[in-house]
CSV table of C-alpha atoms in Angstrom, one decimal:
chain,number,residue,atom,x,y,z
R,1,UNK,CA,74.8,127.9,95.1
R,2,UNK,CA,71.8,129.3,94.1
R,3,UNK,CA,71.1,131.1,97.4
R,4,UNK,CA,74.5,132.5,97.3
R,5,UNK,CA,74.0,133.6,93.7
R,6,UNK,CA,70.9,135.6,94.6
R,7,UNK,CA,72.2,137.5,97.7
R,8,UNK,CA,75.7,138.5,95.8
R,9,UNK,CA,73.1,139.7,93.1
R,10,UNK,CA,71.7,141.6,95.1
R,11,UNK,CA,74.4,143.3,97.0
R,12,UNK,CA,77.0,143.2,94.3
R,13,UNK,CA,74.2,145.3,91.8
R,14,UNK,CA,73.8,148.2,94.4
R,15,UNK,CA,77.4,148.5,94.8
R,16,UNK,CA,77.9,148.4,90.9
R,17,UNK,CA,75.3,151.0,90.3
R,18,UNK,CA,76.8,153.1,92.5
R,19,UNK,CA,81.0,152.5,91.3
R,20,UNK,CA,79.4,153.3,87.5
R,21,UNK,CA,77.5,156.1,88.3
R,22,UNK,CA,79.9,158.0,90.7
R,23,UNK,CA,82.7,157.5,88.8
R,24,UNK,CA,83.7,161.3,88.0
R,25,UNK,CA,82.8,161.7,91.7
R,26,UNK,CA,84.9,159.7,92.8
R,27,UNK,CA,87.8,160.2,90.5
R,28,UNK,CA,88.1,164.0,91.0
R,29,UNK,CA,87.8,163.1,95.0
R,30,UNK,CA,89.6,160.3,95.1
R,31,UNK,CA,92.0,160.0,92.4
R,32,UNK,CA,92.0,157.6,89.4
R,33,UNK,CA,94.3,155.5,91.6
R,34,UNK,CA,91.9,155.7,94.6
R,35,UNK,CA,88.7,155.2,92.6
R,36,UNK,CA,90.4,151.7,91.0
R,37,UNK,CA,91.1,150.3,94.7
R,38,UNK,CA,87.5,151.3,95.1
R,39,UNK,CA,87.0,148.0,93.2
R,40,UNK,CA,88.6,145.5,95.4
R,41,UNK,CA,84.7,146.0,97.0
R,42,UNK,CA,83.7,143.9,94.6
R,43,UNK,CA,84.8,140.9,95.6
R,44,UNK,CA,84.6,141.6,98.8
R,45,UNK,CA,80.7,142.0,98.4
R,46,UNK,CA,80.5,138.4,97.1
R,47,UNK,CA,81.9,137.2,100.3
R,48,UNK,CA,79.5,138.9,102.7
R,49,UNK,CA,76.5,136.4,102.0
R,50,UNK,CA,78.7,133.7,102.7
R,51,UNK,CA,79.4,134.9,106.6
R,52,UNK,CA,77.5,133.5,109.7
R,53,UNK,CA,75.4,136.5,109.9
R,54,UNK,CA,72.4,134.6,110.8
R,55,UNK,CA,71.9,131.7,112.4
R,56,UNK,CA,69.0,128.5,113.6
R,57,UNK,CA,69.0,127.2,117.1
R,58,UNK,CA,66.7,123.8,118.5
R,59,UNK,CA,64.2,127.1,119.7
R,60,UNK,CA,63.4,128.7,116.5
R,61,UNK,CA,59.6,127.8,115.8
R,62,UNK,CA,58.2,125.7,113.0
R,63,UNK,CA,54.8,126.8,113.3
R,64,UNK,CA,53.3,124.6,110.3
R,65,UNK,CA,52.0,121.0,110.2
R,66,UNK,CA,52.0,119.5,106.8
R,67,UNK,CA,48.1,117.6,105.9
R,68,UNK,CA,48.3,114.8,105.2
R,69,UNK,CA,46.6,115.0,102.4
R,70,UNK,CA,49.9,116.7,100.6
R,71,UNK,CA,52.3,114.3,101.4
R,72,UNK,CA,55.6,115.0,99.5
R,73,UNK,CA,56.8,112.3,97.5
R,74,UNK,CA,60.8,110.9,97.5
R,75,UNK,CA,63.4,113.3,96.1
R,76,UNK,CA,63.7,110.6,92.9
R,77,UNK,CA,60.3,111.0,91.9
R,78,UNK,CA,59.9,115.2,92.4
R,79,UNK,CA,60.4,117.1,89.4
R,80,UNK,CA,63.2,119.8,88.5
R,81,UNK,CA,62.3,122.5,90.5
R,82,UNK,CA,62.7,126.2,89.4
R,83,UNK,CA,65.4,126.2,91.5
R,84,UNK,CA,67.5,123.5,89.6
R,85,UNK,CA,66.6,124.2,86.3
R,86,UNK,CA,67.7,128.1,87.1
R,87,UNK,CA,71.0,126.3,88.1
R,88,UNK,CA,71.2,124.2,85.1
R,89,UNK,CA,70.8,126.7,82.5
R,90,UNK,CA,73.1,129.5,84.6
R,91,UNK,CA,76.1,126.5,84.6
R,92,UNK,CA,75.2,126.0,80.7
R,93,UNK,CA,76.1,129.4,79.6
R,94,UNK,CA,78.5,130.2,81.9
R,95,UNK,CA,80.7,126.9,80.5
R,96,UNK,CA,80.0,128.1,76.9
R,97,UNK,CA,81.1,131.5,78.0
R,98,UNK,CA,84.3,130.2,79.4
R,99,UNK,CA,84.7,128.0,76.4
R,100,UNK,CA,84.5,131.0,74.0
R,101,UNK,CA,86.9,132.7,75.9
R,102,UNK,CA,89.5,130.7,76.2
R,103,UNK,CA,89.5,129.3,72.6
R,104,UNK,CA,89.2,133.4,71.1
R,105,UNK,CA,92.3,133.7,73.7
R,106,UNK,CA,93.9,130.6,72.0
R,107,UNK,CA,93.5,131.6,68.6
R,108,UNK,CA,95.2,135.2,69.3
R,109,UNK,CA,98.1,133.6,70.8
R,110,UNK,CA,98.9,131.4,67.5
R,111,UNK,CA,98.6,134.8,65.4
R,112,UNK,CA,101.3,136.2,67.1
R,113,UNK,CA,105.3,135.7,66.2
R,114,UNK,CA,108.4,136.2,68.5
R,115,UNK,CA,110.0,139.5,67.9
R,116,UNK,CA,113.0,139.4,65.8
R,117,UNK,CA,116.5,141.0,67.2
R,118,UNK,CA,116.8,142.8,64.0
R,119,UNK,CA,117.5,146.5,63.2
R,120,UNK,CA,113.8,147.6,63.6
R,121,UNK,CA,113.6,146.4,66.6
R,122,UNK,CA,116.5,147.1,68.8
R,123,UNK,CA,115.3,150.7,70.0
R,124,UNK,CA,112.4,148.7,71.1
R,125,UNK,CA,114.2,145.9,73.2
R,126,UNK,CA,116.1,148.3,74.5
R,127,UNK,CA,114.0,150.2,76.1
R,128,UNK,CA,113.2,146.9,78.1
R,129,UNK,CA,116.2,146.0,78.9
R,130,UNK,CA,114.9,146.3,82.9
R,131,UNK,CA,114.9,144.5,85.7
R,132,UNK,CA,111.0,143.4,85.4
R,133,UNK,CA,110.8,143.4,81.6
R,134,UNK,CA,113.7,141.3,81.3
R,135,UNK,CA,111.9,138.3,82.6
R,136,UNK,CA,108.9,138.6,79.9
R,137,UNK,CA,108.7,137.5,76.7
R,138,UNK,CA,108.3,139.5,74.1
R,139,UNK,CA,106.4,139.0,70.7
R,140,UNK,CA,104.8,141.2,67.8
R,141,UNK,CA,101.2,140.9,65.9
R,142,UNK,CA,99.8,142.4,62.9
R,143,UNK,CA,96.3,142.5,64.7
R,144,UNK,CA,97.0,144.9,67.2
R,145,UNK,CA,97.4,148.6,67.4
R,146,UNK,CA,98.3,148.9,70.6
R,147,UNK,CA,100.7,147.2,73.4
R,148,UNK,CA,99.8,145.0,75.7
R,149,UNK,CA,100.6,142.7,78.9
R,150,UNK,CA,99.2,139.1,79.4
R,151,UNK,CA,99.8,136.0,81.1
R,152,UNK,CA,99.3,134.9,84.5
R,153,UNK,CA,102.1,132.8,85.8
R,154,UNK,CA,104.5,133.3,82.8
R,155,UNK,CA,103.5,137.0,81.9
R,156,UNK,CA,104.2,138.5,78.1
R,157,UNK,CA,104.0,141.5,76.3
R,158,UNK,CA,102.8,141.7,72.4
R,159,UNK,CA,103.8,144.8,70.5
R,160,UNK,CA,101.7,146.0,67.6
R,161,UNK,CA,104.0,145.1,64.4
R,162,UNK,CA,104.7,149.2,63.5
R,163,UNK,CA,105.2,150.0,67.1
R,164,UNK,CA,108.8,151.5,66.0
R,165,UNK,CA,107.6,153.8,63.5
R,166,UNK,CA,104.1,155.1,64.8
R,167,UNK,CA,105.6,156.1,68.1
R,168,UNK,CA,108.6,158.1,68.8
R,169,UNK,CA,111.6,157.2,71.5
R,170,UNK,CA,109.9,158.7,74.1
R,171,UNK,CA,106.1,158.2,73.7
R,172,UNK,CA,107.2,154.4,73.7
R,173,UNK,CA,108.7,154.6,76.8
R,174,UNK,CA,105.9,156.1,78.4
R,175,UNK,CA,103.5,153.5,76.4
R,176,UNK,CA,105.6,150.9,77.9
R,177,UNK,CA,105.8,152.2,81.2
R,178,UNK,CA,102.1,152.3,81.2
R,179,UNK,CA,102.2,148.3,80.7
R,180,UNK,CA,104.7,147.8,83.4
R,181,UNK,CA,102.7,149.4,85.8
R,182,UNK,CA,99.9,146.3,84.6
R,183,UNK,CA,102.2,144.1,87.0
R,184,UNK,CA,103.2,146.2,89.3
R,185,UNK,CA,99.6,146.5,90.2
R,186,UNK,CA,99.2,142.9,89.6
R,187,UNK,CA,96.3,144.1,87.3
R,188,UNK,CA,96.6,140.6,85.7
R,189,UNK,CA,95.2,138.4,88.6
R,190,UNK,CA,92.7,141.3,89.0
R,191,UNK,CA,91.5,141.2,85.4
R,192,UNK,CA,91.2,137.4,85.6
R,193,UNK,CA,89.5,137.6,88.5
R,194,UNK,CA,87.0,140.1,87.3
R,195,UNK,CA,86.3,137.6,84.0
R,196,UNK,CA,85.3,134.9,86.4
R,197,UNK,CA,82.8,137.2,87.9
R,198,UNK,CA,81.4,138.1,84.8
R,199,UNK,CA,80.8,134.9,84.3
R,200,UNK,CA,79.0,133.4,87.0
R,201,UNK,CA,77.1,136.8,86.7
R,202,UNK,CA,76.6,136.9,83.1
R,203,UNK,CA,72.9,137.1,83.9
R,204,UNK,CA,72.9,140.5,85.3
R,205,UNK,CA,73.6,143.9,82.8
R,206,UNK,CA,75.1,145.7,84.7
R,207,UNK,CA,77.8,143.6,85.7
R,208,UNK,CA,78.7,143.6,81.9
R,209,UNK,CA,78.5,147.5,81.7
R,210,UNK,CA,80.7,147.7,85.4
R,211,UNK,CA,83.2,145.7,83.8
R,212,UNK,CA,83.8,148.2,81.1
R,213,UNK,CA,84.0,150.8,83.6
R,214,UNK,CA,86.5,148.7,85.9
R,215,UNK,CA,89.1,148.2,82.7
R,216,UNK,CA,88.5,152.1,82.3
R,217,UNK,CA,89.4,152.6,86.0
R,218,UNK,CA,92.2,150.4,85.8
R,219,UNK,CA,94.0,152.3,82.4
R,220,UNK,CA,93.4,155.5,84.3
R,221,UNK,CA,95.4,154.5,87.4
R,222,UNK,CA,97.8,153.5,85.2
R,223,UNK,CA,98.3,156.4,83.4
R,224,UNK,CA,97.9,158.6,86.5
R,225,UNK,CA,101.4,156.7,87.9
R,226,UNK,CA,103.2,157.3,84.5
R,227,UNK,CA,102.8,160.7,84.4
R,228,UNK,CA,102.8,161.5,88.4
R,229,UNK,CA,105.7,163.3,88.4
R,230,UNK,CA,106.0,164.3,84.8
R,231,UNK,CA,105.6,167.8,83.2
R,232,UNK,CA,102.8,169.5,80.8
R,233,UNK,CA,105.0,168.4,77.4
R,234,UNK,CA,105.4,165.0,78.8
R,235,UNK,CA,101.6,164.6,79.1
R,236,UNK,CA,100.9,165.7,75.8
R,237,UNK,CA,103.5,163.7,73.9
R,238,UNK,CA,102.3,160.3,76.4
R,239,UNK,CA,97.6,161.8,75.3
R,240,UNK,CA,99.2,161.6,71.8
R,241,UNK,CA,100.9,158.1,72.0
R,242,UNK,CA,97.3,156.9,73.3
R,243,UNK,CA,95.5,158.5,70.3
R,244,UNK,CA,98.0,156.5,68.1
R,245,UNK,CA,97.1,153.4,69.7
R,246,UNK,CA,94.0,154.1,69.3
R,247,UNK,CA,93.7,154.7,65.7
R,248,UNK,CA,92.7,151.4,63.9
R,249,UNK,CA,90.5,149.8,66.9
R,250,UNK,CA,91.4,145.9,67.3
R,251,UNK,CA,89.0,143.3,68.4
R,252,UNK,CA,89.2,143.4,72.2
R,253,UNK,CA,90.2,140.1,74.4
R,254,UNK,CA,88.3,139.8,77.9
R,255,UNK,CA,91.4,138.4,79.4
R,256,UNK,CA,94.2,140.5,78.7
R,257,UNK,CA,95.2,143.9,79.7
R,258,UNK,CA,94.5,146.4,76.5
R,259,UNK,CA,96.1,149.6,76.0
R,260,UNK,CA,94.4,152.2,74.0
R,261,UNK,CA,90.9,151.5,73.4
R,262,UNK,CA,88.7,154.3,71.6
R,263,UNK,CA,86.0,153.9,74.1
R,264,UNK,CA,88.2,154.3,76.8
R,265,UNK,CA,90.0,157.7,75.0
R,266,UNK,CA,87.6,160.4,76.3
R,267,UNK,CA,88.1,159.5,79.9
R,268,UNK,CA,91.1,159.3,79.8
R,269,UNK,CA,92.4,162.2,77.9
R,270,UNK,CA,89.9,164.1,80.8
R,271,UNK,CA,92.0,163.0,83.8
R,272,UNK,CA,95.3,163.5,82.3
R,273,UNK,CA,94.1,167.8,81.7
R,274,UNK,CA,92.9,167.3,85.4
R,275,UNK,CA,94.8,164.6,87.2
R,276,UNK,CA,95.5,165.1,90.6
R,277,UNK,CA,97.2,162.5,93.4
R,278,UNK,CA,95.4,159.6,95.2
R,279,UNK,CA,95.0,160.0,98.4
R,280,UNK,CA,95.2,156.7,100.1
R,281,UNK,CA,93.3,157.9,103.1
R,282,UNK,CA,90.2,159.2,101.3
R,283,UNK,CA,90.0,155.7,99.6
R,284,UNK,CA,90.7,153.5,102.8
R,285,UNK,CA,87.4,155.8,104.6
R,286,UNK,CA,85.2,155.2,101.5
R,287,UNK,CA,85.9,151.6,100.9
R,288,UNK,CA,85.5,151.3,105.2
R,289,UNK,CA,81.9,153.1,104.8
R,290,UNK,CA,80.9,151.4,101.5
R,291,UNK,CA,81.4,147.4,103.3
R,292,UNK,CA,79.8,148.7,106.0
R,293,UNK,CA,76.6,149.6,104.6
R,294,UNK,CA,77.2,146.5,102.3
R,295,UNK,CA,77.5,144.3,105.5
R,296,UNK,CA,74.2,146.4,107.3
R,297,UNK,CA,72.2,145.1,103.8
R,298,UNK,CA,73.6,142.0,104.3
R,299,UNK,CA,71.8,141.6,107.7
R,300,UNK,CA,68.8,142.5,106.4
R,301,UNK,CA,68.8,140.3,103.0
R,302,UNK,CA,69.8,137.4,105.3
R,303,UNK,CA,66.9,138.1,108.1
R,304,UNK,CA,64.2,138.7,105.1
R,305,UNK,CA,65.5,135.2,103.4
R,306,UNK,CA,66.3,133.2,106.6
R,307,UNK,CA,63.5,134.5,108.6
R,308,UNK,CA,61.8,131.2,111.4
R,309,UNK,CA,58.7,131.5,109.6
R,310,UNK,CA,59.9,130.8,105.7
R,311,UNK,CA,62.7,128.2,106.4
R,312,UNK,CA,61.1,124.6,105.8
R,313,UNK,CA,62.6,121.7,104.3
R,314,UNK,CA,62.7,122.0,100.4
R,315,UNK,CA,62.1,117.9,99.9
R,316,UNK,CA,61.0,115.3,102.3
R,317,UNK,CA,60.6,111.7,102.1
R,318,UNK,CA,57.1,110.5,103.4
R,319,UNK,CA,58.1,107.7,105.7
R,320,UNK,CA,56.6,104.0,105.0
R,321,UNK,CA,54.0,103.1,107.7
R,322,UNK,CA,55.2,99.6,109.4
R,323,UNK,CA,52.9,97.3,107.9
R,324,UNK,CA,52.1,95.6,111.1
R,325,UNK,CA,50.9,98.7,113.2
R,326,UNK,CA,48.8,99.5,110.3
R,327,UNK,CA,47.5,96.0,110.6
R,328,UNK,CA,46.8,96.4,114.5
R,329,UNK,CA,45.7,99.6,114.4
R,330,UNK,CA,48.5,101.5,116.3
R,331,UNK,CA,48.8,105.0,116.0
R,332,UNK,CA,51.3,106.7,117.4
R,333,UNK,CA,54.2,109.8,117.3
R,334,UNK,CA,57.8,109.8,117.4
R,335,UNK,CA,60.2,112.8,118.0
R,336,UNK,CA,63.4,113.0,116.1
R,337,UNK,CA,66.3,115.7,116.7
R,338,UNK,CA,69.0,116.3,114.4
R,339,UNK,CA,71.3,118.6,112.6
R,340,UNK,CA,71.4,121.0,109.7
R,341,UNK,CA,74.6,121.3,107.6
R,342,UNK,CA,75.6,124.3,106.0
R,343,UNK,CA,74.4,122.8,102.4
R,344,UNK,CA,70.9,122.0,103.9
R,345,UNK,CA,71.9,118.5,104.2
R,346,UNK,CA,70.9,116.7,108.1
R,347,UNK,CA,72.9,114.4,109.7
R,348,UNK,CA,72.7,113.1,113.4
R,349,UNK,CA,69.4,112.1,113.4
R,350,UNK,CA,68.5,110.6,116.7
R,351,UNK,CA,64.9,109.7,118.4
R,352,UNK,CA,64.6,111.2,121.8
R,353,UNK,CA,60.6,110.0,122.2
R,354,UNK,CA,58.5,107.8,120.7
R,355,UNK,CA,54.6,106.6,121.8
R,356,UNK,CA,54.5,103.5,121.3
R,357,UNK,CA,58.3,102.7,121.9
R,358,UNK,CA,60.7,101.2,119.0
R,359,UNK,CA,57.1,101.0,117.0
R,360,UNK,CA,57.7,103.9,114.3
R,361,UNK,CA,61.2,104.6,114.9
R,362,UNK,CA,63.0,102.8,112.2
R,363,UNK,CA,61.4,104.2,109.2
R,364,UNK,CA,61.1,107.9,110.8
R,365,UNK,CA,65.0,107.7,110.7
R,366,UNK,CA,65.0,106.1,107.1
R,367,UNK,CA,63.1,108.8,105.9
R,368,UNK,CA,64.1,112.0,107.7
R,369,UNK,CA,67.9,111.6,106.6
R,370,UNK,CA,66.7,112.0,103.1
R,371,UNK,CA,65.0,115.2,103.7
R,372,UNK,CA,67.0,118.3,103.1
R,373,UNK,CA,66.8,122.0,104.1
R,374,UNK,CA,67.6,125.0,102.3
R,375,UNK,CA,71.5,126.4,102.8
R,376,UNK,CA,72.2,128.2,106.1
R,377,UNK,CA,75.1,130.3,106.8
R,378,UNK,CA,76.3,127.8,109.6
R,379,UNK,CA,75.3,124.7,111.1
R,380,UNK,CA,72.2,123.8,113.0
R,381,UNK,CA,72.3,121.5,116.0
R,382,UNK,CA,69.5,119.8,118.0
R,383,UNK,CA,66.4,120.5,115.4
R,384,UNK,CA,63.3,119.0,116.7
R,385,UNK,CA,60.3,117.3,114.7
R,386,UNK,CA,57.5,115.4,116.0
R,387,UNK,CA,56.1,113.1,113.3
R,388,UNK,CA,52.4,111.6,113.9
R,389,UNK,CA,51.5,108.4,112.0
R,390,UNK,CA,48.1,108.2,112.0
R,391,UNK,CA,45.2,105.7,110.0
R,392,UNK,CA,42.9,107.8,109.3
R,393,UNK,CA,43.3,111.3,107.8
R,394,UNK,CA,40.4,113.0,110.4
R,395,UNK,CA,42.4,111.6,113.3
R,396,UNK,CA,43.6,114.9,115.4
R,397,UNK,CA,47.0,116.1,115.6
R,398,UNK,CA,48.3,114.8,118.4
R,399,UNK,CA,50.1,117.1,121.3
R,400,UNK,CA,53.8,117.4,121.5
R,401,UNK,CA,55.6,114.9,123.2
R,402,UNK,CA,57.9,117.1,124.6
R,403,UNK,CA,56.5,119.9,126.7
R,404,UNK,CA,58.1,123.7,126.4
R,405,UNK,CA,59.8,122.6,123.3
R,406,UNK,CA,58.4,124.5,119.8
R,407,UNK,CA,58.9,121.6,117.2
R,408,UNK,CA,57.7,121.1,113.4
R,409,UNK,CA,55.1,118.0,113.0
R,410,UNK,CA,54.2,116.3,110.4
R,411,UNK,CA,51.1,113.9,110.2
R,412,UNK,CA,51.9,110.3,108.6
R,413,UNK,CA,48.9,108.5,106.8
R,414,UNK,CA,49.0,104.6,106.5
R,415,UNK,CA,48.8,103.5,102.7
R,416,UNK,CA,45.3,101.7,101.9
């Protein structure tokens, strides 16, 4: 997990520095529509590490023998590593995070109250009386400002209580438009899908600033498809409507879709003076090129990490010396081959050689399938390792008992 979290840190940062600071770039280029879809790389960058890029084969050289002087105690009596108590404290806050969020989500849903059919609000309910708002339910709150869409599986939509009389007939159906155009876009599995990301990176700043940026993105494609085929008047009643919303600014909700957020006006007001259309094509060649040079990192993050030379187990277990070879004085080595799993884990450990036979092999197996590797992108078969037990700590390595075969070994010591 903790491999995975560094390489997605890694590539996920560059392609977030580079979404945030090439936004107007992109926008004028691309459209607002075309710069949002720029964000599905996102996700897609968090899958790369997990690919096969890289992989270990029975030839790949261990080159170093462990003294025995350093032999590494059992995996109950080793000490949190940096490793694990990086993972501990990451889990920590990202279940208080997820805690906090949810129960802030909770409490805004009890403040809000179904809508009444009354004569305030049948202009309103009209103007959703369509095929996709029909199926939505449809409350008001006294804490918001401005309209919005929430819900996964059962989605809503929350009107600000004075929603009637702050906006005219036809800045409401363009504000409500705006929220259809949430689900249309299915921007509700993409903003929940963003808050889990934030969460698991909640350690890195500028994933916290990106997400900013993405909701900004997201209300500007949005607004783009309201007004795509409407005139100058249209656009000026629909910048108004936003300022309106914007007003008297509410406390904002991580997980649902906000409408009219002062922040967020400037941008916005920009593209709508200066919108042009997406073009699909642009966007499909830039997101092409972007995972592209995202996958060519990739490569190179994987061959710097997983490199022959730096991938050793992270715990062993010292096998026991048989008591009764250490009482006759035998010495000897045994050869083990076995596999790798994909969580660093080995499994099919088999002895190939042994000198002396059936001597040492017993507790060489007992002890090597406790021993655990670091992750690799896909699984290993037929790793070799040449343990040496040896009574004396000056006794000389002893050769490889298989010839033309690069193997790790590790010297045993018998216990006074």
């Amino acid at each position: 997990m903790i491999d995975w979290l560094i390489q997605a840190f890694l590539l996920s940062s560059v392609l977030l520095a580079f979404l945030v600071a090439s936004r107007k770039p992109l926008v004028k280029w691309l459209g607002a529509k075309g710069y949002y879809q720029m964000w599905w790389m996102v996700p897609a960058s968090l899958v790369l590490p997990l690919l096969p890029l890289s992989s270990l084969s029975n030839n790949d050289l261990f080159t170093y023998v462990v003294n025995i002087d350093a032999a590494v105690k059992s995996i109950d009596q080793a000490l949190l590593s940096v490793a694990e108590a990086a993972a501990i404290v990451w889990a920590f806050v990202a279940i208080l995070l997820t805690v906090l969020l949810r129960k802030a989500h909770a409490s805004f849903l009890k403040s809000v109250k179904p809508l009444p059919e009354d004569e305030e609000n049948k202009d309103a309910i009209r103007q959703l009386a369509s095929a996709e708002f029909a199926k939505l339910d449809i409350f008001k709150s006294h804490h918001i400002t401005s309209p919005f869409i929430g819900g996964i599986i059962r989605p809503y939509l929350v009107l600000p209580a004075g929603f009637t009389q702050d906006l005219n007939p036809q800045q409401r159906r363009l504000v409500l438009e705006h929220e259809l155009q949430h689900l249309k876009q299915g921007d509700l599995r993409w903003n929940l899908l963003a808050q889990l990301l934030l969460i698991a990176f909640w350690f890195n700043p500028l994933a916290w600033m990106a997400f900013g940026h993405f909701r900004v993105a997201q209300e500007m494609s949005c607004d783009e498809s309201v007004l795509a085929k409407q005139d100058k008047t249209t656009r000026v009643l629909y910048a108004k409507a936003m300022l309106s919303c914007a007003e008297h600014n509410t406390r904002p909700y991580l997980n649902i879709v906000s409408y009219g957020v002062k922040r967020e006006m400037k941008s916005r007001l920009q593209h709508i003076q200066t919108m042009r259309p997406s073009s699909l094509g642009k966007s499909l060649s830039m997101i092409a090129a972007c995972l592209l040079i995202l996958t060519t990192m990739q490569f190179a993050i994987a061959g710097q990490e997983k490199g022959t030379d730096d991938i050793r187990p992270v715990h062993r277990v010292e096998p026991l010396y048989p008591t009764q070879a250490a009482e006759e004085g035998i010495e000897g080595s045994v050869v083990v081959k076995l596999d790798i799993e994909t969580d660093g884990s080995v499994s099919n450990v088999k002895v190939v050689d042994a000198q002396p036979k059936r001597v040492f092999d017993r507790q060489t197996k007992i002890a090597v399938r406790q021993w655990r590797w670091e992750p690799v992108p896909q699984k290993v078969e037929g790793v070799l390792i040449q343990l040496d037990y040896v009574l004396d700590k000056d006794s000389e390595t002893k050769a490889g008992l298989i010839k033309g075969k690069e193997m790790e070994q590790i010297a045993v010591e018998a216990n006074d």
